[in-house]
């Protein structure tokens, strides 16, 4: 799903893996109702331990991400680690890292990256923060599509061509074209197919 929202997704994730060889977690739209999108590469063994011990409630990095906006190296977080989450993480090569957190509306989006060998440099932190900020804007931005634009996207989803859509909606073909162009622009889509994919992923076409 994120592949349709983030340009060059696979290449970007490869670069992130090179910077964070111990793993990372990329989360968009976290709230009490759940998470809209999530992608992670932390070792399966660590994820099992983390979930089994319910470390969510005690992880100082996670707590910082939920309460703050911005970016910070793990070593700079001044929150107590009463259950030794970070000490346990080091057994899995998760020793150094940084957290990036942004808020959109009532939802949080955050990225936590880790390395086994060293702290991230200032330049690396700045680079990741810049990329993550862009990704949050792309994934969490909720463009205001008009009912007409949604109608056209719906018909495109259902496989209708431009002339068929015009006949069905009782509008000119040029109007269909303009609505499709505006929808692509608002959704930052490469083409109509991409726009429909984004709209479907975001549940814009449920009606």
Tab-separated table of C-alpha atoms in Angstrom:
chain	number	residue	atom	x	y	z
A	1	UNK	CA	0.000	0.000	0.000
A	2	UNK	CA	2.733	2.452	0.908
A	3	UNK	CA	4.282	1.639	-2.460
A	4	UNK	CA	1.446	3.623	-4.078
A	5	UNK	CA	1.871	6.613	-1.771
A	6	UNK	CA	5.644	7.043	-1.494
A	7	UNK	CA	7.555	7.562	-4.767
A	8	UNK	CA	10.366	5.043	-5.364
A	9	UNK	CA	9.301	3.213	-2.213
A	10	UNK	CA	11.497	0.130	-2.649
A	11	UNK	CA	14.572	2.230	-3.374
A	12	UNK	CA	13.886	4.504	-0.397
A	13	UNK	CA	13.461	1.516	1.919
A	14	UNK	CA	16.722	0.039	0.633
A	15	UNK	CA	18.537	3.268	1.498
A	16	UNK	CA	16.916	3.266	4.923
A	17	UNK	CA	18.024	-0.324	5.476
A	18	UNK	CA	21.602	0.655	4.665
A	19	UNK	CA	21.453	3.480	7.200
A	20	UNK	CA	19.627	1.369	9.797
A	21	UNK	CA	21.020	-2.187	9.459
A	22	UNK	CA	19.589	-3.238	12.844
A	23	UNK	CA	16.094	-2.409	11.628
A	24	UNK	CA	13.486	0.326	11.626
A	25	UNK	CA	9.779	0.889	12.091
A	26	UNK	CA	7.839	3.310	9.899
A	27	UNK	CA	4.370	4.171	11.172
A	28	UNK	CA	1.759	6.503	9.724
A	29	UNK	CA	-1.521	7.543	11.326
A	30	UNK	CA	-1.111	6.024	14.782
A	31	UNK	CA	-4.039	6.670	17.127
A	32	UNK	CA	-6.062	4.906	19.798
A	33	UNK	CA	-8.102	3.396	16.956
A	34	UNK	CA	-5.070	1.696	15.448
A	35	UNK	CA	-2.448	2.395	12.796
A	36	UNK	CA	-3.172	3.414	9.219
A	37	UNK	CA	0.107	2.174	7.705
A	38	UNK	CA	3.116	0.395	9.168
A	39	UNK	CA	6.348	-1.018	7.745
A	40	UNK	CA	9.148	-2.495	9.821
A	41	UNK	CA	12.365	-4.460	9.467
A	42	UNK	CA	13.347	-5.169	13.066
A	43	UNK	CA	14.400	-8.803	13.705
A	44	UNK	CA	11.441	-11.141	14.164
A	45	UNK	CA	12.909	-12.399	17.451
A	46	UNK	CA	12.972	-8.871	18.878
A	47	UNK	CA	9.408	-8.164	17.718
A	48	UNK	CA	8.239	-11.328	19.478
A	49	UNK	CA	9.958	-10.354	22.731
A	50	UNK	CA	8.679	-6.768	22.459
A	51	UNK	CA	5.072	-7.892	21.979
A	52	UNK	CA	5.162	-10.746	24.494
A	53	UNK	CA	6.478	-8.462	27.244
A	54	UNK	CA	4.187	-5.596	26.256
A	55	UNK	CA	7.123	-3.210	25.961
A	56	UNK	CA	4.910	-0.621	24.279
A	57	UNK	CA	3.882	0.676	27.667
A	58	UNK	CA	7.478	0.971	28.909
A	59	UNK	CA	9.547	1.889	25.834
A	60	UNK	CA	11.026	5.394	26.365
A	61	UNK	CA	11.541	5.862	22.617
A	62	UNK	CA	7.892	5.052	21.885
A	63	UNK	CA	6.789	7.310	24.745
A	64	UNK	CA	8.865	10.169	23.326
A	65	UNK	CA	7.402	9.659	19.847
A	66	UNK	CA	3.855	9.873	21.183
A	67	UNK	CA	4.435	12.946	23.329
A	68	UNK	CA	6.824	14.993	21.181
A	69	UNK	CA	7.289	16.254	17.645
A	70	UNK	CA	10.659	16.447	15.937
A	71	UNK	CA	13.671	14.159	16.002
A	72	UNK	CA	16.115	12.952	18.627
A	73	UNK	CA	18.785	10.315	19.062
A	74	UNK	CA	17.778	7.599	21.489
A	75	UNK	CA	20.724	8.436	23.717
A	76	UNK	CA	19.386	11.982	24.109
A	77	UNK	CA	15.940	10.948	25.378
A	78	UNK	CA	15.668	11.829	29.049
A	79	UNK	CA	12.909	9.389	29.989
A	80	UNK	CA	13.251	6.512	32.484
A	81	UNK	CA	13.639	2.993	31.141
A	82	UNK	CA	12.234	1.244	34.200
A	83	UNK	CA	11.862	-2.138	32.522
A	84	UNK	CA	15.190	-2.128	30.720
A	85	UNK	CA	13.723	-2.108	27.205
A	86	UNK	CA	16.807	-0.514	25.664
A	87	UNK	CA	19.153	-2.871	27.500
A	88	UNK	CA	17.192	-5.852	26.196
A	89	UNK	CA	17.180	-4.399	22.649
A	90	UNK	CA	20.980	-4.372	22.632
A	91	UNK	CA	20.967	-8.174	22.798
A	92	UNK	CA	19.507	-8.076	19.285
A	93	UNK	CA	22.029	-5.583	17.907
A	94	UNK	CA	19.650	-2.663	18.401
A	95	UNK	CA	22.129	-0.398	20.156
A	96	UNK	CA	22.027	3.086	18.656
A	97	UNK	CA	19.247	4.929	16.913
A	98	UNK	CA	17.078	7.960	16.362
A	99	UNK	CA	13.356	8.685	16.487
A	100	UNK	CA	11.415	11.012	14.178
A	101	UNK	CA	7.874	12.067	15.076
A	102	UNK	CA	5.221	14.207	13.361
A	103	UNK	CA	1.615	15.006	14.210
A	104	UNK	CA	-1.176	15.441	11.660
A	105	UNK	CA	-4.514	16.240	13.258
A	106	UNK	CA	-4.965	13.798	16.126
A	107	UNK	CA	-2.724	11.165	14.576
A	108	UNK	CA	0.971	10.519	15.082
A	109	UNK	CA	3.432	9.315	12.481
A	110	UNK	CA	6.894	8.214	13.516
A	111	UNK	CA	10.029	6.534	12.250
A	112	UNK	CA	12.534	4.829	14.520
A	113	UNK	CA	15.837	3.645	13.024
A	114	UNK	CA	18.623	1.614	14.626
A	115	UNK	CA	22.243	0.631	14.175
A	116	UNK	CA	24.498	-1.859	16.020
A	117	UNK	CA	27.739	0.101	15.795
A	118	UNK	CA	27.457	3.893	16.144
A	119	UNK	CA	25.276	6.955	16.568
A	120	UNK	CA	23.774	8.577	13.502
A	121	UNK	CA	25.652	11.674	12.403
A	122	UNK	CA	23.984	15.096	12.325
A	123	UNK	CA	23.889	14.911	8.527
A	124	UNK	CA	22.195	11.483	8.623
A	125	UNK	CA	19.614	12.664	11.140
A	126	UNK	CA	18.873	15.723	9.023
A	127	UNK	CA	18.562	13.639	5.853
A	128	UNK	CA	16.195	11.096	7.406
A	129	UNK	CA	14.115	13.827	9.011
A	130	UNK	CA	13.750	15.598	5.669
A	131	UNK	CA	12.682	12.409	3.909
A	132	UNK	CA	10.290	11.404	6.666
A	133	UNK	CA	8.653	14.840	6.718
A	134	UNK	CA	8.009	14.524	2.986
A	135	UNK	CA	6.610	11.006	3.396
A	136	UNK	CA	4.249	12.132	6.149
A	137	UNK	CA	2.939	14.905	3.912
A	138	UNK	CA	2.398	12.445	1.057
A	139	UNK	CA	0.767	9.707	3.137
A	140	UNK	CA	-1.234	11.698	5.680
A	141	UNK	CA	-2.267	14.705	3.603
A	142	UNK	CA	-6.038	14.486	3.130
A	143	UNK	CA	-6.823	16.477	-0.014
A	144	UNK	CA	-10.335	17.852	-0.408
A	145	UNK	CA	-11.636	16.114	-3.485
A	146	UNK	CA	-14.924	17.392	-4.846
A	147	UNK	CA	-17.892	15.068	-5.262
A	148	UNK	CA	-17.429	15.348	-9.024
A	149	UNK	CA	-13.782	14.317	-8.827
A	150	UNK	CA	-14.693	11.382	-6.615
A	151	UNK	CA	-17.413	10.340	-9.099
A	152	UNK	CA	-14.862	10.248	-11.909
A	153	UNK	CA	-12.358	8.280	-9.820
A	154	UNK	CA	-15.102	5.818	-8.907
A	155	UNK	CA	-15.938	5.177	-12.540
A	156	UNK	CA	-12.272	4.872	-13.451
A	157	UNK	CA	-11.925	2.323	-10.660
A	158	UNK	CA	-14.788	0.365	-12.197
A	159	UNK	CA	-13.045	0.262	-15.563
A	160	UNK	CA	-15.021	2.842	-17.527
A	161	UNK	CA	-13.376	4.920	-20.233
A	162	UNK	CA	-13.598	8.681	-20.513
A	163	UNK	CA	-16.515	8.692	-22.971
A	164	UNK	CA	-18.417	6.091	-20.941
A	165	UNK	CA	-17.944	8.153	-17.784
A	166	UNK	CA	-19.179	11.272	-19.540
A	167	UNK	CA	-22.308	9.444	-20.737
A	168	UNK	CA	-23.003	7.895	-17.343
A	169	UNK	CA	-22.540	11.111	-15.375
A	170	UNK	CA	-24.213	13.281	-18.004
A	171	UNK	CA	-21.232	15.607	-18.429
A	172	UNK	CA	-18.855	16.502	-21.242
A	173	UNK	CA	-15.724	14.445	-21.896
A	174	UNK	CA	-13.668	17.579	-21.332
A	175	UNK	CA	-15.187	17.837	-17.845
A	176	UNK	CA	-14.242	14.249	-17.099
A	177	UNK	CA	-10.704	14.993	-18.240
A	178	UNK	CA	-10.424	18.119	-16.096
A	179	UNK	CA	-11.778	16.374	-13.003
A	180	UNK	CA	-9.296	13.524	-13.483
A	181	UNK	CA	-6.423	15.998	-13.889
A	182	UNK	CA	-7.425	17.887	-10.735
A	183	UNK	CA	-7.792	14.634	-8.768
A	184	UNK	CA	-4.313	13.505	-9.873
A	185	UNK	CA	-2.855	16.852	-8.834
A	186	UNK	CA	-4.515	16.828	-5.417
A	187	UNK	CA	-3.467	13.246	-4.747
A	188	UNK	CA	0.045	13.860	-6.118
A	189	UNK	CA	-0.530	10.899	-8.432
A	190	UNK	CA	1.548	10.095	-11.495
A	191	UNK	CA	-1.491	9.213	-13.599
A	192	UNK	CA	-5.153	8.193	-13.353
A	193	UNK	CA	-4.348	4.615	-12.364
A	194	UNK	CA	-2.123	5.866	-9.566
A	195	UNK	CA	-4.832	8.317	-8.442
A	196	UNK	CA	-7.409	5.535	-8.254
A	197	UNK	CA	-4.989	3.340	-6.284
A	198	UNK	CA	-4.369	6.118	-3.759
A	199	UNK	CA	-8.087	6.854	-3.447
A	200	UNK	CA	-8.862	3.171	-2.863
A	201	UNK	CA	-6.112	2.779	-0.260
A	202	UNK	CA	-7.394	5.819	1.612
A	203	UNK	CA	-11.013	4.645	1.414
A	204	UNK	CA	-12.177	7.704	-0.500
A	205	UNK	CA	-14.351	5.639	-2.831
A	206	UNK	CA	-16.361	3.624	-0.322
A	207	UNK	CA	-19.627	5.395	-1.102
